[in-house]
Coordinates of C-alpha atoms and ligand atoms in Angstrom, one line a residue:
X123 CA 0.0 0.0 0.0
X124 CA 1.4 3.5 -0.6
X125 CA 1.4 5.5 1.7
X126 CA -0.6 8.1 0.1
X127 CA -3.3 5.2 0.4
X128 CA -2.5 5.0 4.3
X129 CA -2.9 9.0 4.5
X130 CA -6.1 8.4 2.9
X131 CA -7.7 5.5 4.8
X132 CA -6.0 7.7 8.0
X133 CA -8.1 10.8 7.0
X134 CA -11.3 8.3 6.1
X135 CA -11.6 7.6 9.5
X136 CA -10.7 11.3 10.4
X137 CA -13.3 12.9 8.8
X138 CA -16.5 9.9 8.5
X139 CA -17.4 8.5 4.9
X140 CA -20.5 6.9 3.4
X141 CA -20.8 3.2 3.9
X142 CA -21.3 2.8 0.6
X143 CA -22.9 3.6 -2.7
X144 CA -26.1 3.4 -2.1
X145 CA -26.2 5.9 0.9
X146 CA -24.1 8.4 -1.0
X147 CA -26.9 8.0 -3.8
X148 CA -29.6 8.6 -1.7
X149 CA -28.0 11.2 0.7
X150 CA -27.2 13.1 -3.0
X151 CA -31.2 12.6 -3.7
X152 CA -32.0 13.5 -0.1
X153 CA -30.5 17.2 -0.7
X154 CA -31.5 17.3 -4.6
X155 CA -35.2 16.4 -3.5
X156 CA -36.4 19.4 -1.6
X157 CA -39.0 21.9 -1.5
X158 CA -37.9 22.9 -5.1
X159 CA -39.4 19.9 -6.2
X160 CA -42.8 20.0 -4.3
X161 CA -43.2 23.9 -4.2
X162 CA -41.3 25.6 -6.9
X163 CA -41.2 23.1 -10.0
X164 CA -45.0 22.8 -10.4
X165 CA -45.8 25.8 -11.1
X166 CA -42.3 27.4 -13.0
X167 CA -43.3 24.6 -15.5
X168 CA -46.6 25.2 -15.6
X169 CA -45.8 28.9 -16.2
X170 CA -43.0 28.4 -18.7
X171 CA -45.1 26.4 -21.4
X172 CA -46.5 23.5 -19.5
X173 CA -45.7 20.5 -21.3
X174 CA -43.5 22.2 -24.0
X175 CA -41.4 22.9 -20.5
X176 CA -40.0 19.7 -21.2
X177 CA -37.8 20.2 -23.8
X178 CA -36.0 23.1 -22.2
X179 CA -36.5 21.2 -19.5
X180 CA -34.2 18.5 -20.4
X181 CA -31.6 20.7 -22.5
X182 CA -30.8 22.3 -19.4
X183 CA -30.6 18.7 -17.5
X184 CA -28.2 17.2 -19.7
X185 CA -26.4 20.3 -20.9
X186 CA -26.0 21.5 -17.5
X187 CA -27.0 19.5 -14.6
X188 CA -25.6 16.4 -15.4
X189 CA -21.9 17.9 -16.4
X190 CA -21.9 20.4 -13.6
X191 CA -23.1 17.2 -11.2
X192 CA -20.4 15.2 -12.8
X193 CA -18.1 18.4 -11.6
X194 CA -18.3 18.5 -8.4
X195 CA -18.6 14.9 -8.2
X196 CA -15.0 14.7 -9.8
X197 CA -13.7 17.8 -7.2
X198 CA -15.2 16.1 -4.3
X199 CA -14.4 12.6 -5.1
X200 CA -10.7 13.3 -6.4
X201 CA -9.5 15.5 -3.8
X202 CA -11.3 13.9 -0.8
X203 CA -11.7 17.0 1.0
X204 CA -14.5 19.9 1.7
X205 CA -15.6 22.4 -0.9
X206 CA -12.9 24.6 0.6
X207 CA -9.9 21.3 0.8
X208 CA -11.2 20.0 -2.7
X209 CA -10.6 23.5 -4.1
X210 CA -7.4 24.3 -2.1
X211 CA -6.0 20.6 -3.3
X212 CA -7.1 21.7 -7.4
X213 CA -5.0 24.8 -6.5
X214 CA -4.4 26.8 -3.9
X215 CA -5.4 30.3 -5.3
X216 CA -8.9 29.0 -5.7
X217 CA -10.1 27.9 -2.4
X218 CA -11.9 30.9 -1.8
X219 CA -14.4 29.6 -4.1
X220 CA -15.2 26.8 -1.3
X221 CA -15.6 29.3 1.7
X222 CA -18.0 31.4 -0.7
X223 CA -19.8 28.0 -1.0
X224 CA -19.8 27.3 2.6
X225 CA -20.9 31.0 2.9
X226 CA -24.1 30.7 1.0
X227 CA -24.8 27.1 2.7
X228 CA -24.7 28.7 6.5
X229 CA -26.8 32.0 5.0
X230 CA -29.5 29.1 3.3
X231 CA -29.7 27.2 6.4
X232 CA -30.0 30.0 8.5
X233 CA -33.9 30.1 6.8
X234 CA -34.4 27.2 5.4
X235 CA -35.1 25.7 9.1
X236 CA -37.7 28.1 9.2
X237 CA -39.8 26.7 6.4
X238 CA -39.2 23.3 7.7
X239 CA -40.9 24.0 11.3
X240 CA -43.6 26.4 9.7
X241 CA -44.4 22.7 7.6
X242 CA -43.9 20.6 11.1
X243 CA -47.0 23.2 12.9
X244 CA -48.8 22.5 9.6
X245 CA -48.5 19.2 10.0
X246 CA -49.9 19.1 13.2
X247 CA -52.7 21.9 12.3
X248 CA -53.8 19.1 9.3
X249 CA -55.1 17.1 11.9
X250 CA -57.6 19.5 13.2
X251 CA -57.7 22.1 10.2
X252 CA -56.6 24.8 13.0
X253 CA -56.3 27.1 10.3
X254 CA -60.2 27.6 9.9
X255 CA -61.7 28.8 7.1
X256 CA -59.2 31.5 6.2
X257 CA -56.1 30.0 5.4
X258 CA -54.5 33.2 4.1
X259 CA -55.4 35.4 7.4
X260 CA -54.1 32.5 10.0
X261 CA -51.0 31.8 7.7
X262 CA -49.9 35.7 7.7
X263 CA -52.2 37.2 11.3
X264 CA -52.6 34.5 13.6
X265 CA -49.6 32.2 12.7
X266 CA -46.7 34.0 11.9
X267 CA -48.1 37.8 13.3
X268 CA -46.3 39.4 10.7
X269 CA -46.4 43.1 10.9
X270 CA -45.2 45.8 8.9
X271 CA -41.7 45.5 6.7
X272 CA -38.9 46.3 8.8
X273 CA -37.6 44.6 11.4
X274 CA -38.8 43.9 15.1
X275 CA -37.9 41.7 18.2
X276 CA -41.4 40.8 18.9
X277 CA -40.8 36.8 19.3
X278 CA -44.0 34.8 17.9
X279 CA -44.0 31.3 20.7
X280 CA -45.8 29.5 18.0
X281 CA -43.0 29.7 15.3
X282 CA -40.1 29.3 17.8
X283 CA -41.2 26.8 19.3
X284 CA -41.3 23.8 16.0
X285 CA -37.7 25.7 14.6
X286 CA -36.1 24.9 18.1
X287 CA -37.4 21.6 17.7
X288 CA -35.6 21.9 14.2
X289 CA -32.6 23.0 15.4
X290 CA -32.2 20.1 17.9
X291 CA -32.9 17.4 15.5
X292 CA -30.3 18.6 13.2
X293 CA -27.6 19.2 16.3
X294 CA -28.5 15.4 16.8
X295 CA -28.4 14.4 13.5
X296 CA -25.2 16.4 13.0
X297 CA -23.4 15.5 16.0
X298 CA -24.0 11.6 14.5
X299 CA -21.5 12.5 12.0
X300 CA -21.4 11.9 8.1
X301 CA -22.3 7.7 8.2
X302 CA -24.8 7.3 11.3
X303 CA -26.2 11.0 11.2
X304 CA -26.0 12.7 7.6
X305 CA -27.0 9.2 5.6
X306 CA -28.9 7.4 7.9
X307 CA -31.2 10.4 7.7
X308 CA -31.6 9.6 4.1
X309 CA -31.4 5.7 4.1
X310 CA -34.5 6.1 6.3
X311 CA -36.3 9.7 5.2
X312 CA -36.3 9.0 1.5
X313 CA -38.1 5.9 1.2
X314 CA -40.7 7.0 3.6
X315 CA -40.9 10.2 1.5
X316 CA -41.6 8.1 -1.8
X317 CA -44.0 6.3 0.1
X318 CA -46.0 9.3 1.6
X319 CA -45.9 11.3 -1.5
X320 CA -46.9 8.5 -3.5
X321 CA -50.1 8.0 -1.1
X322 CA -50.6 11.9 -1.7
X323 CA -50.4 11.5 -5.3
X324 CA -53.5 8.8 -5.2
X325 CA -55.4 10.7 -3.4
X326 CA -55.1 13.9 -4.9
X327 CA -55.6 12.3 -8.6
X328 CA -58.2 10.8 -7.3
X329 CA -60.4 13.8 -6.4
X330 CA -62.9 15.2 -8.6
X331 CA -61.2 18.0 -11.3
X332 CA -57.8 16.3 -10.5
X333 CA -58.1 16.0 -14.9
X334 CA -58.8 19.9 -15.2
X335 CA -55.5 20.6 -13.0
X336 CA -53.3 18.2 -14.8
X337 CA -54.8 19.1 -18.6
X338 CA -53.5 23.1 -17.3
X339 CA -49.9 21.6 -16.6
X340 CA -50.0 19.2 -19.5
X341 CA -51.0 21.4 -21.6
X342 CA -48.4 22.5 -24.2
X343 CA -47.7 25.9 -25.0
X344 CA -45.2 25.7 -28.0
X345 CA -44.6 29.6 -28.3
X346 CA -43.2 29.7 -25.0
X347 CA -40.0 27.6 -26.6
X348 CA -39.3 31.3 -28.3
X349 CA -38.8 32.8 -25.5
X350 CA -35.4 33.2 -23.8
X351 CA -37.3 33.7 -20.3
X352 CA -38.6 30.2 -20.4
X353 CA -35.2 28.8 -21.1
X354 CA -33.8 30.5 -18.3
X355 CA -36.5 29.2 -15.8
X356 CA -35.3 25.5 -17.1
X357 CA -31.7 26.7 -16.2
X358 CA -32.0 28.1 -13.0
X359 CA -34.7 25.1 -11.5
X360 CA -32.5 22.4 -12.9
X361 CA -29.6 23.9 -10.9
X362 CA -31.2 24.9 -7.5
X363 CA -33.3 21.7 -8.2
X364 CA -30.1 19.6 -7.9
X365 CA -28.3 21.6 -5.7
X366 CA -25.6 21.9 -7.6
X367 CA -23.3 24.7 -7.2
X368 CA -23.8 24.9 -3.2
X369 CA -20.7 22.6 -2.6
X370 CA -23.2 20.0 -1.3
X371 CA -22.1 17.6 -4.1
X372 CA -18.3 18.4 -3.5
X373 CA -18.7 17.3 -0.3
X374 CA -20.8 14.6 -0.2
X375 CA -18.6 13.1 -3.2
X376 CA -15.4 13.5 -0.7
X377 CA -17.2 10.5 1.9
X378 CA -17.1 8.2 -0.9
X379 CA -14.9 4.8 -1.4
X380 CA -12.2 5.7 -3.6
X381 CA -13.0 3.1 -6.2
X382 CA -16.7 4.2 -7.1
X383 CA -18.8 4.7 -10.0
X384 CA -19.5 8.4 -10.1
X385 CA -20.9 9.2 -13.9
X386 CA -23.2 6.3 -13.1
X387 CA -24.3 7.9 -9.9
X388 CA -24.5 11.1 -11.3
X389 CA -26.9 9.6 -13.5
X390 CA -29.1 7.9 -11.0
X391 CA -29.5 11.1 -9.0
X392 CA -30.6 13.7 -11.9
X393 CA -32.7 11.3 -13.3
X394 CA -34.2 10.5 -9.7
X395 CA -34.7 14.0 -9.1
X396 CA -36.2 14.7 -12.1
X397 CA -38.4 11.9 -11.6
X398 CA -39.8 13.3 -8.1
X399 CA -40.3 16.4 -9.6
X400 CA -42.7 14.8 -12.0
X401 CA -44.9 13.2 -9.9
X402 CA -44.7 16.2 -7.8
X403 CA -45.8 18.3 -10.4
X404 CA -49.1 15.7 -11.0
X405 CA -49.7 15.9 -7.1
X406 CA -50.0 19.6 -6.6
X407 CA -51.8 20.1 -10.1
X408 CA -54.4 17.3 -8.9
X409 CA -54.9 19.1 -6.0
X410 CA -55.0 22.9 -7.7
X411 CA -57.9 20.9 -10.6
X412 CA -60.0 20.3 -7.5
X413 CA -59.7 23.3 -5.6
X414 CA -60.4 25.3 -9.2
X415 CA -63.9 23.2 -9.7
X416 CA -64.5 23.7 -6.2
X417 CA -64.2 27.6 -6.4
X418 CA -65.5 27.5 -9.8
X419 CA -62.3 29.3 -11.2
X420 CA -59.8 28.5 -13.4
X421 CA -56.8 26.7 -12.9
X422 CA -54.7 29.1 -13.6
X423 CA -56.7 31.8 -10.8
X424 CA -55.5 29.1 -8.2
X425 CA -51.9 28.1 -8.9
X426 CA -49.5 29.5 -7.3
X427 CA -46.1 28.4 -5.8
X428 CA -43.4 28.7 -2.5
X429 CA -45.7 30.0 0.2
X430 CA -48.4 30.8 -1.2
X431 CA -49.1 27.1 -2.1
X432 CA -48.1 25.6 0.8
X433 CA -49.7 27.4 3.6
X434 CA -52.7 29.1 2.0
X435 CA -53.0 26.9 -1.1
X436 CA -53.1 23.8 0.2
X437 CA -54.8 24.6 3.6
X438 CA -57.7 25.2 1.2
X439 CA -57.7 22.4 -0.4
X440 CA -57.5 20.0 2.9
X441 CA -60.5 22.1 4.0
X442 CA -62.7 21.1 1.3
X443 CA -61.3 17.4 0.1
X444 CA -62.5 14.1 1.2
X445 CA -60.5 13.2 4.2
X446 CA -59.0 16.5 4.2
X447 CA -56.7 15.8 7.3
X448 CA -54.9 12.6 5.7
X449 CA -54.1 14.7 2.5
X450 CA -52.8 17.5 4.3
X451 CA -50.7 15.6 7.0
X452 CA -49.0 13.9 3.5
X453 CA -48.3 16.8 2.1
X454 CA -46.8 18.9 5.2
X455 CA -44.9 15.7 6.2
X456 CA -43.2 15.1 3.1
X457 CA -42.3 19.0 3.1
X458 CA -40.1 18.2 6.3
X459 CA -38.5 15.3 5.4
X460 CA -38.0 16.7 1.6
X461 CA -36.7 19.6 3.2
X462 CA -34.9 18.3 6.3
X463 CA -32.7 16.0 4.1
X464 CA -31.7 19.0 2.1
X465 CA -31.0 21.2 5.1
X466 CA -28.7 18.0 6.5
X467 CA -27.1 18.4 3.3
X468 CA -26.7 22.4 3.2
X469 CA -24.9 22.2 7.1
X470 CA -22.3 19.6 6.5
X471 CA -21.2 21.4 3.7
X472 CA -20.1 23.9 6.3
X473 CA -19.0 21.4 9.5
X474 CA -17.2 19.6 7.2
X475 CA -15.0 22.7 5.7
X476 CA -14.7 23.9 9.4
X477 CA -13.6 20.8 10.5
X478 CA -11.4 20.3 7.7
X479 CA -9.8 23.7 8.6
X480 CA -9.2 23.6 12.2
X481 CA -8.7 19.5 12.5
X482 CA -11.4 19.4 15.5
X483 CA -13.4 17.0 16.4
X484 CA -16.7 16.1 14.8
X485 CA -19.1 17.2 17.9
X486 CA -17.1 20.1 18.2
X487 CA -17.1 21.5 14.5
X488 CA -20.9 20.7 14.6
X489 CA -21.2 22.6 17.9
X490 CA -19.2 25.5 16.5
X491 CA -21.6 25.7 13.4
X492 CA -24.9 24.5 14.0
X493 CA -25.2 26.9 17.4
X494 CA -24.9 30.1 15.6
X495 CA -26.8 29.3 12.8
X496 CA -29.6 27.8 14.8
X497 CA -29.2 31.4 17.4
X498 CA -29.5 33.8 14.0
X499 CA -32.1 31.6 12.7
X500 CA -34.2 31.7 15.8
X501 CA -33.6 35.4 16.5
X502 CA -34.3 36.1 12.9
X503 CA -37.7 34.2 11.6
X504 CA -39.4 33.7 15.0
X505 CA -40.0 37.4 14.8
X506 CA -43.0 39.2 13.2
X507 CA -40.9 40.4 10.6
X508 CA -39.2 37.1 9.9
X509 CA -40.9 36.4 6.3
X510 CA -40.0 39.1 4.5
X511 CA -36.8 39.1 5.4
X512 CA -36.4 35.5 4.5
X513 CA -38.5 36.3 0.8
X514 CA -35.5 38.8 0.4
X515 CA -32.5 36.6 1.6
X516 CA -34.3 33.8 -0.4
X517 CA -34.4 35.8 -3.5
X518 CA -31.3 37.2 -3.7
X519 CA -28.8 34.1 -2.7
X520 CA -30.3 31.6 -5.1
X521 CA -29.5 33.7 -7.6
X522 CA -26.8 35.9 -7.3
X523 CA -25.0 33.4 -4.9
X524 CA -25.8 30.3 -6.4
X525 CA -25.6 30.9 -9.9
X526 CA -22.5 33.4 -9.6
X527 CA -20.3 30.8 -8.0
X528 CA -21.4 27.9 -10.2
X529 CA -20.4 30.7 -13.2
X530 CA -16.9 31.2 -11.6
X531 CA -15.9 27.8 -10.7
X532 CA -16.6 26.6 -14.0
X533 CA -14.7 29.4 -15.5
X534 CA -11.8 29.1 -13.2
X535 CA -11.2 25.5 -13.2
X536 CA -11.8 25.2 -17.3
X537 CA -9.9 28.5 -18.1
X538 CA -7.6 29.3 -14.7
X539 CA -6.4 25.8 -13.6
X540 CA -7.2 23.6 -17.0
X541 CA -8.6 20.8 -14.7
X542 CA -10.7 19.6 -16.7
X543 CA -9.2 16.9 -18.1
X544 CA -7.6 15.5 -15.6
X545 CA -11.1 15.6 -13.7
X546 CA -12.2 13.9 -17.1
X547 CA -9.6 11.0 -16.3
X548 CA -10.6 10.8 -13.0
X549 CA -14.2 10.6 -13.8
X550 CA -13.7 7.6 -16.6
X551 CA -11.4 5.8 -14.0
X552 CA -14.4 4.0 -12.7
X553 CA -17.6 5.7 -14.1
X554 CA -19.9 3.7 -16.5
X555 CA -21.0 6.6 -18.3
X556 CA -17.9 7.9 -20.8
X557 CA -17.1 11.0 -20.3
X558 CA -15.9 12.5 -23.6
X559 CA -14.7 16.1 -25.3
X560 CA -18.3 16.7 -24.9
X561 CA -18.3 17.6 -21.4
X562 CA -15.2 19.7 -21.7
X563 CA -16.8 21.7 -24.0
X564 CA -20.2 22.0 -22.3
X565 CA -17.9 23.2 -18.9
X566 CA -15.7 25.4 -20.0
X567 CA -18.3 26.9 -22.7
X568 CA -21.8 26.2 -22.9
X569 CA -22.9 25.9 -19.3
X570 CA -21.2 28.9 -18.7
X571 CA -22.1 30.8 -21.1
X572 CA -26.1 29.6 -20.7
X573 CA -25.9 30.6 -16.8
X574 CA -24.3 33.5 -17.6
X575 CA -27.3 34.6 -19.6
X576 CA -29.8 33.8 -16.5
X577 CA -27.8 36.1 -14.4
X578 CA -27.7 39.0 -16.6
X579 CA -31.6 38.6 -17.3
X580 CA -31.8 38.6 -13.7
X581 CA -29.7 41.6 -12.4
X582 CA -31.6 43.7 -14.9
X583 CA -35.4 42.4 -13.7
X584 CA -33.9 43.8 -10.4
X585 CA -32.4 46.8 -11.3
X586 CA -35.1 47.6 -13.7
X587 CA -37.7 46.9 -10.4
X588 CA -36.9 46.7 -7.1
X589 CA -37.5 42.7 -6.1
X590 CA -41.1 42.4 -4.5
X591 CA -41.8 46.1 -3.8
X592 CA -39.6 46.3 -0.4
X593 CA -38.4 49.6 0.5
X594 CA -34.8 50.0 -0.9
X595 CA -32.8 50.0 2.4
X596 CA -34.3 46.0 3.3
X597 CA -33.0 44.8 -0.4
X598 CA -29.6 46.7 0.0
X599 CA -29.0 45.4 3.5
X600 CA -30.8 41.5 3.7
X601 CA -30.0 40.9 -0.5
X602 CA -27.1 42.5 -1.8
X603 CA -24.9 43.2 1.5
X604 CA -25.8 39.3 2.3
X605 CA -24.6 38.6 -1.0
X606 CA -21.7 40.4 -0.9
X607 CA -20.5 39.4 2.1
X608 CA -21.4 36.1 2.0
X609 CA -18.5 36.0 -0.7
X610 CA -16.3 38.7 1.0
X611 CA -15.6 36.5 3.8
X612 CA -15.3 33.6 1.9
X613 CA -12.3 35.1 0.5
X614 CA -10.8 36.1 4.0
X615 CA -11.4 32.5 5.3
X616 CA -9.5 31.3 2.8
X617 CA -6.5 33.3 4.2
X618 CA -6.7 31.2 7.8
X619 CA -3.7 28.8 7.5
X620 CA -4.2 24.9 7.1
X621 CA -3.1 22.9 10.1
X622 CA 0.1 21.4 9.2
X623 CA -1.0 17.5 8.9
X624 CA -3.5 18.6 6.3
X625 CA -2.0 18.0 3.0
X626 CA -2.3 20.0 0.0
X627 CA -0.1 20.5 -2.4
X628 CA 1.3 17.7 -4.0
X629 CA -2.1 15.8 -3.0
X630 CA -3.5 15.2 -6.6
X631 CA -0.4 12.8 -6.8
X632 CA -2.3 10.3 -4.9
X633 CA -4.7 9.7 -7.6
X634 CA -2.9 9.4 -10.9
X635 CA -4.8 8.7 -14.4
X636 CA -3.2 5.8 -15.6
X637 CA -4.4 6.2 -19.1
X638 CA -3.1 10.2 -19.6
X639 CA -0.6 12.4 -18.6
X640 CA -1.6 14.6 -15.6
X641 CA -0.9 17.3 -18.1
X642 CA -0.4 21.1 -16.8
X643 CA -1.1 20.7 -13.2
X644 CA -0.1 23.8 -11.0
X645 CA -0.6 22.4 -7.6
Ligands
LIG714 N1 -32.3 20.9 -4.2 C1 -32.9 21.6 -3.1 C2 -34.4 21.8 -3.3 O1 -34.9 21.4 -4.3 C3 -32.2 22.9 -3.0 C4 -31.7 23.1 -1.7 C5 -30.7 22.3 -1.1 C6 -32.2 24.1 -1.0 C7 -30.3 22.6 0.2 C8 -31.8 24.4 0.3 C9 -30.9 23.6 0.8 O2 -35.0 22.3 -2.5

């Protein structure tokens, strides 16, 4: 054995790994699978052509997801390390990229636990409909007491309460560290998921105008193919939909055996993905046909996404459907496990960089992490002003965090270090699925280029109108100054020194392409 080999199986047991393939899978499809799926891809396809959506759709899957999947499976799973180590180990200069990552993962958890215990109360509120007959007024008055914009310190019990319950879980889950804690959570959440959203399905297909609900998604709109809006929708849901470009996938690819198929994976979770957010997209529009013949409107009056069709939407619909309560306990209980898998996913992207960093224990980094997130997170969102505050964080990271430092990585390692194929070599080590020129050119050009486009549509909607009508000062100080600082201390992080047992340069040695040259390599 060399002893690059010993280093490795020495940091293995360091830092935890997947038992196997099949919990790296489903821990990938555990963060893939979240409340994009059930609450977002509904109704952008819907919106964006309905069934014509499809071929954007999948243009944007296998032009983009796929290859920027097989990406940071190739960083993760090459240099064994954090999004911070992975990048640091491709070359030093751009490990900045992986604290911006972690950046963006602590700002996303920070209110992503917030939507998860809104969907644990609603859970419990199923059962007895607690939310009466106006959805809408208990969601935003009774519920959540949400008062003017602006900020307050007026703590709601009813909110903090289910995210502290939040909170613990994950500090338990955490704690258990990356085999017994991070994919046991998915080895045991994701078939129960399939399971309960399955049952959901059924029922909501069959209730009566289920057909006029799924006819309105179904229904192709061929025009909408002309227009470059529609193709950006496909672009940005594919990537926040696989939650690529977060780091998760770096480091999630870094617990895996050496020796693993990672095209194939890669393969198995896009197409898994995909696949859930089919049938979510048959669940919700079931449900949407039935509340539409109920209210004697059109589909189209009723659909709506995020929030809105979550706690008002779909409050409404339990209300009036046979066996209300069962529906609505599906559908809030698959939102928490959809979404608790993903969270999982979003924190250990930043335990594992800190504990990478400082070479501390697991409990420790976890402690270190989780406790000020979960402090910010309380103090922030179980406040009257929480939601808008999150609508704006929300808004503003997924795309000009997200996107951005997808953009730049693929930039920098295509056209600054020239990885790509060497990660190429890596990948076709043990993958099933070739990887080819193809990819090389779809990295360092297409995606790019194609992502690139999404982001300059967005920045002008927002400069052209200021996102959701909130005054000025809340966008400049909870959306751009979170973005740009999210980044901006990235960068300073990635000055902190490594401990000196981590290794870094000289690490790509360990993992030599038999077939090629390692060609350029300045690490
Ligand atoms: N893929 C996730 C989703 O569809 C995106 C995500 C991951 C969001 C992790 C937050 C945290 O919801």
């Amino acid at each position: 054995m060399s002893t690059d080999a010993i280093h490795d199986e020495a940091a293995e047991a360091r830092r935890g790994a997947f038992t196997g393939r099949r919990v790296f899978i489903l821990a990938a499809i555990g963060s893939a699978v979240g409340l994009g799926n059930i609450w977002r891809f509904p109704y952008v396809a819907y919106e964006n052509g309905g069934g014509a959506f499809i071929l954007p759709y999948l243009v944007a899957l296998f032009t983009a997801g796929i290859p920027f999947l097989f990406l940071e499976y190739a960083l993760g799973h090459k240099h064994r390390g954090s999004a911070p180590l992975s990048f640091a180990r491709l070359s030093r200069g751009t490990e900045g990229l992986g604290w911006w990552q972690v950046g963006i993962c602590f700002m996303i958890a920070v209110y992503y636990a917030a939507v998860i215990g809104w969907a644990l109360s609603y859970t419990v509120f199923s059962l007895g409909k607690s939310w009466g007959t106006d959805p809408n007024a208990f969601f935003f008055g009774e519920y959540l007491q949400v008062g003017d914009p602006g900020v307050t310190l007026d703590v709601v019990p009813g909110v903090l309460l289910p995210l502290a319950v939040v909170w613990l879980a994950l500090i338990v889950v955490m704690a258990l560290g990356v085999s017994r804690g991070v994919g046991a959570t998915s080895v045991i959440f994701i078939p129960v998921l399939v399971v309960a959203f399955g049952a959901l399905v059924v029922q909501a297909l069959l209730l009566p105008g289920a057909t006029l609900g799924l006819d309105a998604l179904f229904a192709p709109n061929w025009s909408a193919l002309a227009e470059p809006a529609v193709w950006a929708a496909a672009y940005g849901q594919i990537f926040f939909s696989l939650s690529i470009g977060f780091g998760i996938m770096i480091t999630y690819s870094s617990y895996v055996h050496r020796h693993t198929d990672m095209t194939g994976s890669a393969m198995v979770v896009g197409l898994s993905n995909s696949g859930f957010e089919l049938l979510a997209g048959i669940g919700v529009f079931a449900a949407l046909g039935f509340m539409a013949q109920a209210a004697g409107a059109a589909v189209g009056e009723v659909a709506t996404s995020g929030i809105g069709l979550a706690f008002i939407a779909f409050p409404t619909i339990v209300n009036e459907a046979p066996a209300g309560a069962v529906l609505g306990v599906l559908f809030f209980a698959s939102l928490v496990m959809a979404g608790f898998t993903s969270l999982v996913s979003v924190l250990e992207v930043v335990i594992s960089a800190v504990r990478d960093k400082l070479e501390v224990s697991r409990t420790r980094a976890t402690l270190l992490v989780t406790v000020p997130c979960a402090v910010l997170s309380l103090l922030w969102f179980s406040t009257t002003s929480g939601i808008y505050v999150l609508d704006i964080v929300d808004h503003f990271i997924n795309r000009f965090g997200i996107l951005l430092v997808a953009v730049v990585s693929m930039l920098v390692v295509a056209w600054g270090v020239r990885a790509l194929p060497r990660l190429r070599d890596h990948l076709n080590r043990d993958g099933s699925v070739p990887v080819g020129a193809w990819w090389i050119v779809l990295i360092a050009g297409v995606t790019p280029l194609a992502l690139g486009f999404v982001l300059v549509r967005e920045l002008w909607a927002v400069l052209q109108e200021p996102y959701g009508g909130y005054p000025q000062w809340m966008l400049l100080v909870f959306g751009w100054a979170v973005v740009v600082l999210v980044a901006g201390v990235g960068f300073l992080l990635a000055r902190v020194p490594w401990r000196p047992q981590t290794r870094i340069d000289g690490y790509n040695d360990v993992d030599p392409a038999p077939t090629a040259p390692l060609g350029k390599d300045p690490s």
